[in-house]
XYZ file of C-alpha atoms in Angstrom:
700
model
C -32.675 -41.852 -19.540
C -34.651 -42.018 -22.801
C -35.989 -38.499 -22.258
C -32.502 -37.156 -21.557
C -31.148 -38.769 -24.702
C -33.986 -37.280 -26.722
C -33.098 -33.779 -25.608
C -29.402 -34.337 -26.249
C -30.177 -35.504 -29.767
C -32.474 -32.529 -30.352
C -29.812 -30.074 -29.255
C -27.172 -31.826 -31.322
C -29.342 -31.528 -34.416
C -29.640 -27.784 -33.835
C -25.976 -27.248 -33.057
C -24.675 -29.225 -35.995
C -27.161 -28.237 -38.650
C -25.305 -27.845 -41.935
C -27.103 -24.571 -42.568
C -25.985 -22.306 -39.717
C -28.573 -19.648 -38.878
C -27.978 -15.988 -39.441
C -28.076 -14.158 -36.108
C -29.450 -10.673 -35.509
C -29.260 -9.131 -32.027
C -31.274 -5.921 -31.680
C -30.272 -4.151 -28.461
C -32.478 -1.119 -27.826
C -31.440 1.691 -25.482
C -33.298 2.407 -22.208
C -36.337 0.452 -23.392
C -38.368 -0.575 -20.358
C -40.205 -3.838 -19.720
C -43.688 -2.328 -19.980
C -43.088 -0.267 -23.117
C -44.245 -2.789 -25.740
C -47.749 -4.003 -26.428
C -46.744 -7.630 -25.964
C -45.489 -6.732 -22.481
C -48.659 -4.924 -21.480
C -48.268 -1.363 -22.779
C -51.607 0.410 -23.253
C -52.285 0.488 -27.029
C -54.096 3.789 -26.576
C -50.709 5.279 -25.603
C -48.126 3.402 -27.689
C -48.351 0.936 -30.525
C -45.537 -1.525 -31.239
C -46.815 -3.751 -34.062
C -43.385 -4.973 -35.150
C -42.104 -5.867 -31.694
C -45.474 -7.528 -31.045
C -45.082 -9.411 -34.329
C -41.777 -10.798 -33.077
C -43.567 -12.073 -29.973
C -46.310 -13.712 -32.048
C -43.732 -15.389 -34.278
C -41.271 -16.198 -31.522
C -40.789 -16.828 -27.819
C -41.243 -14.067 -25.267
C -39.282 -14.186 -22.013
C -40.837 -12.679 -18.886
C -37.783 -12.772 -16.601
C -34.893 -11.536 -18.758
C -32.401 -9.279 -17.026
C -29.555 -6.975 -17.913
C -26.334 -7.267 -15.941
C -26.325 -3.552 -15.112
C -28.930 -0.836 -14.829
C -26.914 1.336 -17.240
C -25.704 0.786 -20.778
C -21.922 0.320 -21.214
C -21.640 -2.487 -18.636
C -24.555 -4.410 -20.139
C -23.184 -3.993 -23.672
C -19.877 -5.390 -22.478
C -21.707 -8.376 -20.967
C -23.788 -9.027 -24.092
C -20.671 -9.307 -26.247
C -18.343 -11.062 -23.772
C -20.593 -13.105 -21.480
C -18.847 -11.540 -18.511
C -20.050 -9.225 -15.757
C -18.544 -5.818 -16.444
C -17.858 -5.118 -12.769
C -15.011 -7.636 -13.097
C -13.223 -4.953 -15.178
C -12.044 -1.462 -14.257
C -15.585 -0.134 -14.875
C -17.127 -0.590 -11.443
C -19.883 2.019 -11.687
C -21.648 4.361 -14.112
C -20.716 4.157 -17.822
C -17.717 4.652 -20.074
C -16.704 8.149 -21.090
C -17.105 9.247 -24.707
C -13.296 9.383 -24.718
C -12.615 5.983 -23.115
C -10.351 3.373 -24.730
C -11.734 0.121 -26.126
C -13.055 -1.737 -23.092
C -13.006 -5.244 -24.581
C -9.560 -6.818 -24.825
C -8.727 -7.703 -28.421
C -7.830 -11.229 -27.285
C -11.095 -11.845 -25.393
C -13.695 -14.222 -26.807
C -16.848 -12.346 -27.777
C -19.873 -12.803 -30.020
C -18.139 -11.380 -33.088
C -14.902 -13.349 -32.751
C -16.793 -16.547 -31.954
C -19.002 -16.285 -35.045
C -16.234 -15.036 -37.303
C -14.428 -18.245 -36.429
C -17.418 -20.131 -37.818
C -17.391 -18.330 -41.144
C -19.881 -15.570 -40.323
C -19.835 -12.082 -41.804
C -20.141 -9.717 -38.838
C -21.286 -6.120 -38.330
C -21.802 -3.715 -35.412
C -24.220 -0.973 -36.443
C -25.709 1.559 -34.032
C -24.728 2.872 -30.639
C -21.290 1.525 -29.623
C -20.321 3.033 -26.244
C -17.512 0.560 -25.611
C -14.612 2.859 -26.444
C -11.918 3.191 -29.105
C -8.127 3.113 -28.895
C -5.628 2.112 -26.227
C -5.033 4.381 -23.244
C -1.592 5.394 -22.064
C -0.463 6.896 -18.764
C -0.381 10.344 -20.386
C -2.614 12.508 -18.151
C -4.442 14.098 -21.058
C -4.983 10.883 -23.006
C -8.391 10.463 -24.506
C -9.771 9.023 -27.719
C -8.636 11.173 -30.639
C -11.566 11.321 -33.047
C -9.473 13.164 -35.637
C -7.281 10.058 -36.051
C -7.630 6.332 -36.655
C -9.906 4.817 -34.011
C -8.030 1.639 -33.344
C -8.348 -0.751 -31.690
C -12.099 -0.779 -32.050
C -14.905 -3.082 -33.245
C -12.885 -4.309 -36.242
C -10.175 -5.525 -33.874
C -12.457 -7.807 -31.850
C -14.082 -9.665 -34.742
C -16.440 -7.322 -36.563
C -15.990 -6.953 -40.332
C -17.968 -3.706 -40.523
C -18.856 -0.942 -38.095
C -21.054 2.109 -38.440
C -22.087 3.763 -35.257
C -22.723 6.528 -32.817
C -19.528 6.529 -30.710
C -21.122 6.910 -27.309
C -24.701 8.096 -26.810
C -27.407 9.749 -28.795
C -26.661 13.401 -28.092
C -23.019 12.764 -27.143
C -20.266 15.370 -27.471
C -18.927 14.064 -30.782
C -21.978 14.721 -32.962
C -20.562 12.360 -35.603
C -20.724 8.772 -36.789
C -17.807 6.367 -36.978
C -17.418 4.031 -39.947
C -14.915 1.238 -39.454
C -11.768 3.018 -38.158
C -12.467 6.716 -38.812
C -15.095 9.359 -38.257
C -17.550 9.121 -41.139
C -16.816 11.787 -43.747
C -13.812 13.191 -41.842
C -12.346 15.834 -44.155
C -9.216 16.812 -42.264
C -7.224 15.404 -39.388
C -4.707 12.624 -38.969
C -5.689 10.805 -42.148
C -3.090 8.832 -44.150
C -2.200 10.836 -47.317
C -3.334 8.101 -49.684
C -6.661 7.545 -47.959
C -9.971 9.158 -48.928
C -12.621 8.513 -46.329
C -16.202 7.837 -47.390
C -18.933 10.213 -46.330
C -22.442 11.330 -47.223
C -23.233 12.969 -50.537
C -23.356 16.786 -50.482
C -26.587 18.220 -49.074
C -27.639 14.851 -47.619
C -30.682 15.699 -45.513
C -29.616 13.197 -42.841
C -26.698 15.450 -41.876
C -26.019 19.067 -41.048
C -22.893 21.251 -40.956
C -22.959 22.133 -37.247
C -23.803 20.433 -33.976
C -24.701 22.594 -30.999
C -25.302 22.343 -27.253
C -29.026 22.005 -27.897
C -28.293 18.777 -29.799
C -26.654 17.148 -26.780
C -28.331 15.153 -24.052
C -29.945 17.603 -21.662
C -28.300 20.503 -23.510
C -25.162 19.951 -21.423
C -22.641 20.240 -24.234
C -22.041 23.993 -24.220
C -18.349 24.639 -24.865
C -17.529 20.911 -24.872
C -18.514 19.712 -28.352
C -15.616 18.303 -30.342
C -14.263 20.507 -33.100
C -14.202 18.021 -35.970
C -14.172 18.717 -39.699
C -16.862 16.184 -40.518
C -20.578 15.956 -41.313
C -22.683 16.223 -38.180
C -25.514 13.996 -37.066
C -29.045 15.324 -37.328
C -30.752 13.946 -34.219
C -34.167 13.303 -35.711
C -32.538 11.334 -38.556
C -30.142 9.206 -36.506
C -32.539 6.262 -36.216
C -33.288 6.343 -39.930
C -29.597 6.579 -40.815
C -28.591 3.660 -38.593
C -31.477 1.545 -39.873
C -30.595 2.376 -43.486
C -27.035 1.187 -42.853
C -28.252 -2.042 -41.236
C -30.710 -2.747 -44.042
C -28.090 -2.079 -46.704
C -25.575 -4.339 -44.962
C -28.065 -7.217 -44.805
C -28.864 -6.731 -48.495
C -25.169 -7.022 -49.358
C -24.624 -10.376 -47.652
C -23.856 -13.350 -49.899
C -26.323 -16.219 -49.805
C -23.635 -18.825 -49.170
C -22.322 -17.349 -45.902
C -24.124 -16.825 -42.590
C -24.103 -13.362 -41.041
C -24.242 -11.809 -37.590
C -25.663 -8.319 -37.130
C -25.282 -6.584 -33.768
C -27.796 -3.760 -34.263
C -28.032 -1.204 -31.475
C -30.584 1.585 -32.052
C -30.194 4.828 -30.096
C -33.903 4.899 -29.267
C -35.291 5.356 -26.733
C -32.358 7.139 -25.030
C -32.426 10.913 -24.509
C -32.567 13.295 -26.272
C -36.018 12.235 -27.413
C -36.029 13.067 -31.118
C -38.616 11.192 -33.192
C -38.583 11.945 -36.909
C -40.944 14.638 -38.123
C -43.277 12.150 -39.835
C -43.835 10.414 -36.468
C -43.661 13.282 -33.965
C -46.965 14.340 -32.451
C -48.905 11.119 -33.010
C -48.707 9.323 -29.649
C -51.005 10.025 -26.730
C -47.922 9.433 -24.563
C -46.262 12.478 -26.117
C -42.859 12.653 -27.779
C -41.564 9.690 -25.798
C -44.383 7.569 -27.173
C -43.411 8.743 -30.660
C -39.803 7.765 -29.907
C -41.007 4.243 -29.069
C -42.845 4.224 -32.410
C -39.569 5.152 -34.117
C -37.831 2.190 -32.467
C -40.619 -0.148 -33.483
C -40.481 1.079 -37.074
C -36.762 0.343 -37.158
C -37.369 -3.204 -35.906
C -39.992 -3.621 -38.623
C -37.599 -2.540 -41.350
C -35.028 -5.119 -40.198
C -37.651 -7.882 -40.189
C -38.982 -6.827 -43.605
C -35.461 -6.844 -45.051
C -34.829 -10.360 -43.787
C -38.060 -11.477 -45.439
C -37.296 -9.638 -48.676
C -33.876 -11.275 -48.863
C -35.425 -14.673 -48.321
C -33.432 -15.379 -45.161
C -36.035 -14.849 -42.420
C -36.682 -18.589 -42.023
C -33.020 -19.224 -41.268
C -32.361 -16.213 -39.042
C -32.360 -16.186 -35.251
C -33.510 -12.735 -34.081
C -33.163 -11.519 -30.500
C -34.798 -8.264 -29.451
C -33.968 -6.795 -26.050
C -32.715 -3.668 -24.230
C -29.556 -2.627 -22.385
C -31.351 -1.629 -19.171
C -34.745 -0.630 -17.850
C -36.509 2.557 -18.815
C -36.023 5.957 -17.211
C -38.484 6.376 -14.357
C -37.698 9.599 -12.531
C -41.004 11.379 -11.842
C -39.154 14.095 -9.916
C -37.707 15.228 -13.256
C -40.956 16.926 -14.116
C -40.171 18.433 -17.514
C -38.769 15.435 -19.393
C -40.605 13.587 -22.183
C -40.249 10.383 -20.150
C -42.090 11.925 -17.210
C -44.771 13.292 -19.542
C -45.301 9.727 -20.780
C -45.507 8.458 -17.193
C -48.066 11.126 -16.391
C -50.059 10.113 -19.462
C -50.280 6.604 -18.017
C -47.423 4.716 -19.697
C -46.161 2.120 -17.215
C -42.684 2.173 -18.703
C -41.241 -0.659 -16.590
C -44.414 -2.582 -15.916
C -44.982 -3.696 -12.334
C -41.315 -3.446 -11.424
C -39.957 -0.868 -9.005
C -37.557 1.840 -10.188
C -35.751 2.007 -13.500
C -32.484 2.912 -15.153
C -29.561 3.541 -12.760
C -31.261 1.851 -9.788
C -30.771 -1.497 -8.050
C -34.512 -2.234 -8.148
C -35.969 -4.716 -10.638
C -37.140 -1.991 -13.022
C -33.504 -1.208 -13.772
C -32.745 -4.734 -15.013
C -35.945 -6.393 -16.199
C -36.273 -5.911 -19.967
C -38.144 -7.308 -22.968
C -36.432 -10.344 -24.470
C -37.943 -11.968 -27.540
C -36.384 -14.724 -29.645
C -37.682 -15.543 -33.113
C -36.165 -18.588 -34.787
C -38.606 -20.260 -37.168
C -38.776 -24.001 -36.704
C -36.875 -23.878 -33.423
C -38.280 -21.314 -30.976
C -41.990 -22.189 -30.688
C -44.053 -19.290 -32.005
C -46.425 -17.365 -29.772
C -45.094 -18.847 -26.533
C -43.766 -17.369 -23.321
C -40.965 -18.505 -21.037
C -40.723 -17.637 -17.345
C -37.117 -18.819 -16.940
C -34.716 -16.365 -15.286
C -32.090 -15.421 -17.882
C -29.387 -12.787 -18.204
C -28.239 -10.886 -21.266
C -24.775 -12.243 -20.433
C -26.164 -15.625 -21.543
C -26.295 -14.679 -25.220
C -22.648 -15.671 -25.808
C -22.866 -19.190 -24.347
C -26.181 -19.707 -26.122
C -24.702 -18.616 -29.447
C -21.821 -21.036 -28.944
C -24.373 -23.827 -28.462
C -26.257 -22.768 -31.599
C -23.120 -23.116 -33.754
C -21.908 -26.227 -31.943
C -18.892 -24.690 -30.270
C -17.530 -25.491 -26.836
C -16.650 -22.587 -24.598
C -13.188 -22.296 -23.045
C -12.823 -22.956 -19.329
C -14.910 -20.654 -17.147
C -11.887 -18.850 -15.743
C -10.729 -17.923 -19.272
C -13.808 -16.645 -21.135
C -17.599 -16.236 -20.985
C -17.182 -16.284 -17.211
C -20.819 -15.536 -16.389
C -22.651 -16.842 -19.461
C -25.135 -19.727 -19.329
C -26.491 -21.671 -22.290
C -30.212 -20.842 -22.414
C -30.820 -22.655 -25.707
C -33.038 -25.272 -23.985
C -35.277 -22.430 -22.772
C -35.436 -20.940 -26.276
C -36.369 -24.342 -27.748
C -38.863 -25.014 -24.910
C -36.907 -28.124 -23.981
C -35.923 -27.427 -20.378
C -35.891 -30.180 -17.766
C -34.378 -27.960 -15.065
C -33.831 -24.221 -14.649
C -31.187 -22.922 -17.058
C -30.021 -20.581 -14.294
C -30.394 -20.956 -10.546
C -28.945 -17.576 -9.588
C -27.790 -14.303 -11.083
C -25.878 -11.170 -10.100
C -27.015 -7.659 -11.044
C -25.279 -4.324 -10.444
C -26.505 -0.734 -10.296
C -24.911 2.396 -11.724
C -23.717 3.266 -8.203
C -21.887 -0.060 -7.945
C -24.426 -1.701 -5.635
C -24.551 -5.489 -6.008
C -27.656 -7.634 -5.759
C -28.069 -11.378 -6.223
C -31.164 -13.381 -7.096
C -31.849 -17.034 -6.372
C -35.281 -18.593 -6.651
C -37.821 -16.126 -5.271
C -35.177 -14.191 -3.341
C -33.292 -11.027 -4.157
C -30.686 -9.795 -1.704
C -29.263 -6.294 -2.095
C -25.819 -5.808 -0.591
C -26.362 -2.055 -0.361
C -22.741 -0.875 -0.622
C -22.034 1.714 -3.356
C -18.579 2.489 -4.671
C -16.880 5.358 -2.925
C -16.474 7.363 -6.124
C -20.159 8.139 -6.664
C -21.225 11.746 -6.876
C -22.758 13.412 -3.788
C -26.037 13.948 -5.664
C -26.415 10.245 -6.368
C -25.435 9.380 -2.804
C -28.305 11.493 -1.551
C -30.906 10.603 -4.194
C -30.293 6.846 -3.976
C -29.755 6.626 -0.217
C -32.531 4.042 0.234
C -30.536 1.622 -1.966
C -27.444 1.825 0.243
C -28.403 -0.723 2.887
C -28.842 -4.480 3.018
C -32.305 -5.630 1.938
C -34.033 -8.904 1.073
C -37.149 -9.272 -1.075
C -39.305 -12.165 -2.160
C -39.795 -11.031 -5.758
C -42.341 -13.776 -6.497
C -44.722 -12.655 -3.757
C -43.627 -9.011 -3.799
C -42.529 -8.078 -7.358
C -42.691 -4.390 -6.483
C -40.031 -4.812 -3.754
C -42.149 -3.101 -1.141
C -41.334 -5.173 1.957
C -37.832 -5.926 3.214
C -37.979 -9.385 4.829
C -34.309 -9.718 5.780
C -35.004 -9.872 9.523
C -37.462 -12.742 8.961
C -35.044 -14.796 6.847
C -31.520 -14.438 8.240
C -30.590 -17.856 6.804
C -31.425 -16.680 3.276
C -29.427 -13.483 3.792
C -26.443 -15.493 5.012
C -26.622 -17.875 2.028
C -26.951 -15.150 -0.605
C -24.245 -12.972 0.950
C -21.819 -15.900 0.866
C -22.793 -16.804 -2.712
C -22.280 -13.245 -3.953
C -18.859 -13.068 -2.321
C -17.897 -16.429 -3.824
C -18.895 -15.394 -7.346
C -17.300 -11.987 -6.995
C -13.994 -13.209 -5.611
C -13.884 -16.432 -7.615
C -13.705 -14.746 -11.030
C -16.618 -16.547 -12.676
C -20.160 -17.781 -12.010
C -21.215 -20.156 -14.820
C -19.618 -22.838 -12.684
C -19.203 -22.741 -8.931
C -15.746 -21.247 -8.331
C -13.566 -22.352 -5.440
C -13.726 -20.361 -2.246
C -11.082 -17.665 -2.381
C -9.460 -16.742 0.893
C -9.201 -12.991 0.824
C -5.762 -11.795 1.685
C -4.876 -8.446 3.084
C -3.777 -6.303 0.126
C -0.085 -5.767 -0.142
C 1.015 -2.196 0.370
C 4.389 -1.119 -0.875
C 6.796 -0.592 2.006
C 8.653 2.680 1.547
C 12.158 3.157 2.964
C 12.536 5.529 5.928
C 12.972 9.219 5.206
C 16.525 10.521 5.223
C 17.864 13.997 5.935
C 16.523 16.541 8.370
C 12.946 16.042 9.557
C 11.134 19.408 9.274
C 7.575 18.180 9.829
C 6.536 15.374 12.150
C 2.885 15.033 13.150
C 1.259 11.744 14.217
C -2.264 13.165 13.691
C -3.672 11.187 16.612
C -5.432 14.426 17.568
C -6.601 17.592 15.822
C -3.331 19.544 15.599
C -2.912 23.010 17.040
C -1.676 26.105 15.211
C 0.017 26.653 12.818
C -2.123 23.797 11.441
C -5.585 25.063 10.551
C -8.935 23.356 10.015
C -10.351 25.269 7.057
C -13.601 23.390 6.312
C -15.453 20.189 7.057
C -15.411 17.829 10.008
C -12.100 16.585 11.435
C -12.186 13.903 14.133
C -9.381 12.055 15.909
C -10.118 8.340 16.173
C -8.154 5.085 16.256
C -4.808 6.865 16.246
C -5.580 8.915 13.114
C -7.302 12.092 11.996
C -10.401 11.620 9.819
C -11.680 14.318 7.483
C -15.116 14.497 5.863
C -17.303 17.043 4.131
C -20.196 18.386 6.164
C -23.655 17.421 4.941
C -24.797 19.905 2.336
C -21.348 21.446 1.964
C -20.296 21.769 -1.674
C -16.613 22.296 -0.852
C -14.094 19.714 0.263
C -13.095 19.337 3.879
C -9.757 21.100 4.311
C -6.832 20.931 6.725
C -3.933 23.310 6.135
C -0.424 22.307 7.213
C 2.727 24.453 7.220
C 5.328 23.306 4.690
C 8.138 25.872 4.298
C 10.378 23.924 1.898
C 11.559 23.972 -1.702
C 13.033 20.546 -2.398
C 11.763 17.982 0.101
C 10.105 14.614 0.657
C 6.614 14.533 2.201
C 5.133 11.267 3.415
C 1.959 10.212 5.216
C -0.467 7.300 5.446
C -4.063 7.475 4.274
C -7.151 5.264 4.458
C -10.381 5.574 2.456
C -13.693 5.111 4.215
C -16.455 6.578 2.080
C -14.623 9.437 0.368
C -14.353 9.448 -3.410
C -10.936 11.168 -3.439
C -8.247 13.002 -1.509
C -6.333 15.928 -2.940
C -3.128 17.385 -1.512
C -2.908 20.972 -2.739
C 0.623 22.367 -2.387
C 0.854 26.180 -2.377
C 3.795 28.410 -3.197
C 4.977 30.624 -0.341
C 3.541 33.738 -2.033
C 0.229 31.858 -2.558
C 0.173 32.756 -6.264
C 0.731 29.219 -7.527
C -0.298 25.696 -6.583
C -0.426 22.154 -7.815
C -2.177 19.075 -6.521
C -1.664 15.367 -6.054
C -5.009 13.572 -6.244
C -5.557 10.054 -4.918
C -8.740 8.056 -5.389
C -9.242 4.321 -5.028
C -8.832 4.003 -8.792
C -6.237 6.609 -9.834
C -3.219 8.719 -8.891
C -2.896 12.130 -10.576
C -0.709 15.246 -10.567
C -2.192 18.503 -11.855
C -0.984 22.101 -12.016
C -3.760 24.413 -10.785
C -4.551 27.798 -12.376
C -2.193 30.421 -10.986
C -3.346 33.776 -9.668
C -5.106 35.635 -12.497
C -5.524 32.516 -14.656
C -8.812 30.858 -15.610
C -9.872 27.271 -14.932
C -9.104 26.463 -18.580
C -5.422 26.875 -17.693
C -5.463 23.814 -15.441
C -2.712 21.463 -16.655
C -2.801 17.698 -16.014
C 0.810 16.542 -15.592
C 0.649 12.805 -14.842
C -1.851 10.021 -14.192
C -1.853 6.300 -13.417
C -4.546 3.761 -12.595
C -4.697 2.433 -9.032
C -6.645 -0.111 -7.056
C -6.908 0.714 -3.372
C -9.057 -1.196 -0.895
C -11.496 0.477 1.450
C -10.388 0.386 5.066
C -6.700 -0.304 4.339
C -3.836 2.050 5.181
C -1.425 3.071 2.404
C 1.766 5.157 2.658
C 1.928 8.008 0.127
C 5.323 9.562 -0.620
C 5.687 12.834 -2.530
C 9.123 14.071 -3.617
C 9.708 17.664 -4.723
C 12.922 18.122 -6.713
C 13.398 21.211 -8.856
C 10.645 21.380 -11.477
C 9.557 17.789 -10.833
C 7.236 16.178 -8.327
C 6.967 12.399 -7.928
C 4.121 10.632 -6.131
C 4.099 6.934 -5.226
C 1.517 4.764 -3.508
C 0.650 1.045 -3.598
C 3.284 0.307 -6.207
C 2.164 3.092 -8.557
C 4.607 5.890 -9.277
C 4.155 9.016 -11.408
C 6.187 12.161 -12.065
C 4.958 15.562 -13.188
C 7.090 18.427 -14.407
C 6.323 22.177 -14.360
C 8.203 25.395 -13.413
C 5.650 26.095 -10.666
C 6.858 23.022 -8.775
C 10.286 24.651 -8.274
C 8.743 27.628 -6.413
C 9.375 27.823 -2.641
C 6.457 26.176 -0.896
C 4.454 27.520 2.000
C 1.680 25.087 2.842
C 0.070 21.750 2.026
C -3.719 21.488 2.119
C -5.222 18.089 2.903
C -8.585 18.024 1.090
C -11.270 15.356 1.409
C -14.223 15.004 -0.951
C -17.277 13.319 0.548
C -16.767 10.955 3.502
C -14.172 10.049 4.801
C -10.353 9.757 4.616
C -8.052 9.062 7.526
C -4.520 10.490 7.824
C -1.648 9.634 10.113
C 2.156 9.799 10.459
C 2.807 12.975 8.440
C 6.507 13.628 7.960
C 8.623 15.858 5.728
C 12.390 15.903 5.329
C 14.985 17.970 3.499
C 18.576 17.083 2.608
């Protein structure tokens, strides 16, 4: 009892100290566990004196984990304390043109600290979206206009950042609510936007495909009248902004800096004064650039006299890139030179293996975090929010309302633990594969989302099955022991389902009884039935199997692409109508989408209704003689369909309008092509598989 009281008093002293600490979170990009000297990197290949200095002066964690093996989801978790897969982002990352992904009413690091009198700034890579999406099919973030809501609407006082990724399609910075230095666009008449001085060597007038990640931006770069980023000066520019912001902070108010360098993400672009120095090649130089940036932040804190009262966290958004099959990349050159980018851990960025999640995590807090120590506690980057709340003496809302997956790891930082700060943890790959850790065990569920690309499905096939590893005895995840420990598999499977369905994990949620999803019941068709096919067999002519594999099973017809086939599976049905109602039921089992392509009777025009598990779309296809650029999106709405469930889809053609409705979602598109007499409907399936049954069409 006396020991417990001692720890409670110690924590209370920290939480209620009259002089609240400044807080600096440095979140590097794609920086692997084994890429710093203090985590075992070979000093003959890379030198990280500033990151190593943090470890000497602070506490180094050996089992810190990101929530995702890619960036946007982890960044969401860092700020909100919530697993990102609980949102609409269930795999991969946010688009450059995505809306703000954090609700403006959601508790996050910035809003929490702003409520305690902190000055707040987000400087660096953002990649959490701007604006609010509508159902308009062509909606995307408009970088020529005000970018709101954005960081300033969730609690940050200042924002200067790269919108998405280093080498993204914008080629610009954003400052507060507008593109930095935007000269023309949707700018209020009375507003003059700040920008760089003329001939600033950190900028250039143009931004080309070669500046984008992998050179993939040809023909896609945004046409913006604004100064363009110079890749080799992005790190310096972001660090300059962070340093200047710290220097401007008043001494009588605490501050919070969320600093997110673009290094060491591709493209690998170290500054010219660094390039060519590392024995690990350009990627080693890029690590040096990151370390120099960290050093400048630390030096500025010291110069301002605030280092002793500043809590600094250094970490990364996911593991490093480890794809030796990509033979020509700077990352692979570094691997070949001997850099063990992710240490002993298997895999890296994108993957469900430990190398995708395990990252450096160092906390320096003079007088609180014992200097030069290590901590083997399992922690998650989602824990930063709950820990920050403890630091400032705030109580989190109920687990079902905010910080759903965030644990207070302050006892581990202070070296005052009496029990593990976390007993279990969920991680999630870029393909949507879940894994859960508890004690020495890691169980991989092995089920990707259906929307993943065929290339990823093939390349990551060994991750798409259930597996169990003892990561204490087998940190390299070499031996699947699931058959030897069925009791462990059963326990972890049930725990993952409970956390996933229960809505939170920082407390044990109640068991949720999964109900069969409700599917909207559509009224019977009226009028004359002109098409009636049960599809309990492969139909005869005039139906036509165009491509793919079509199999009758369980009273339905299932379509799937053939292995290696780049084109969708296709089934062509006669549909000689103008105005009509077409209805059928569909069921997803492995396919990423189904498209119904409706052709005009002269086959010169077509449009399509596209259904995936997450969206419903109507698009006018290029007509005969037109180019792909003349594709016209007409309508779009978000959906949530369950795998293995049957849903009725109704499509109504009336004059120049077509309406599609499924699972309570309803959209209408309008175009003259829709009024053309129709000749056929093509049922297309991308990947594997979609089932169809009960196809009917009627006319009045």
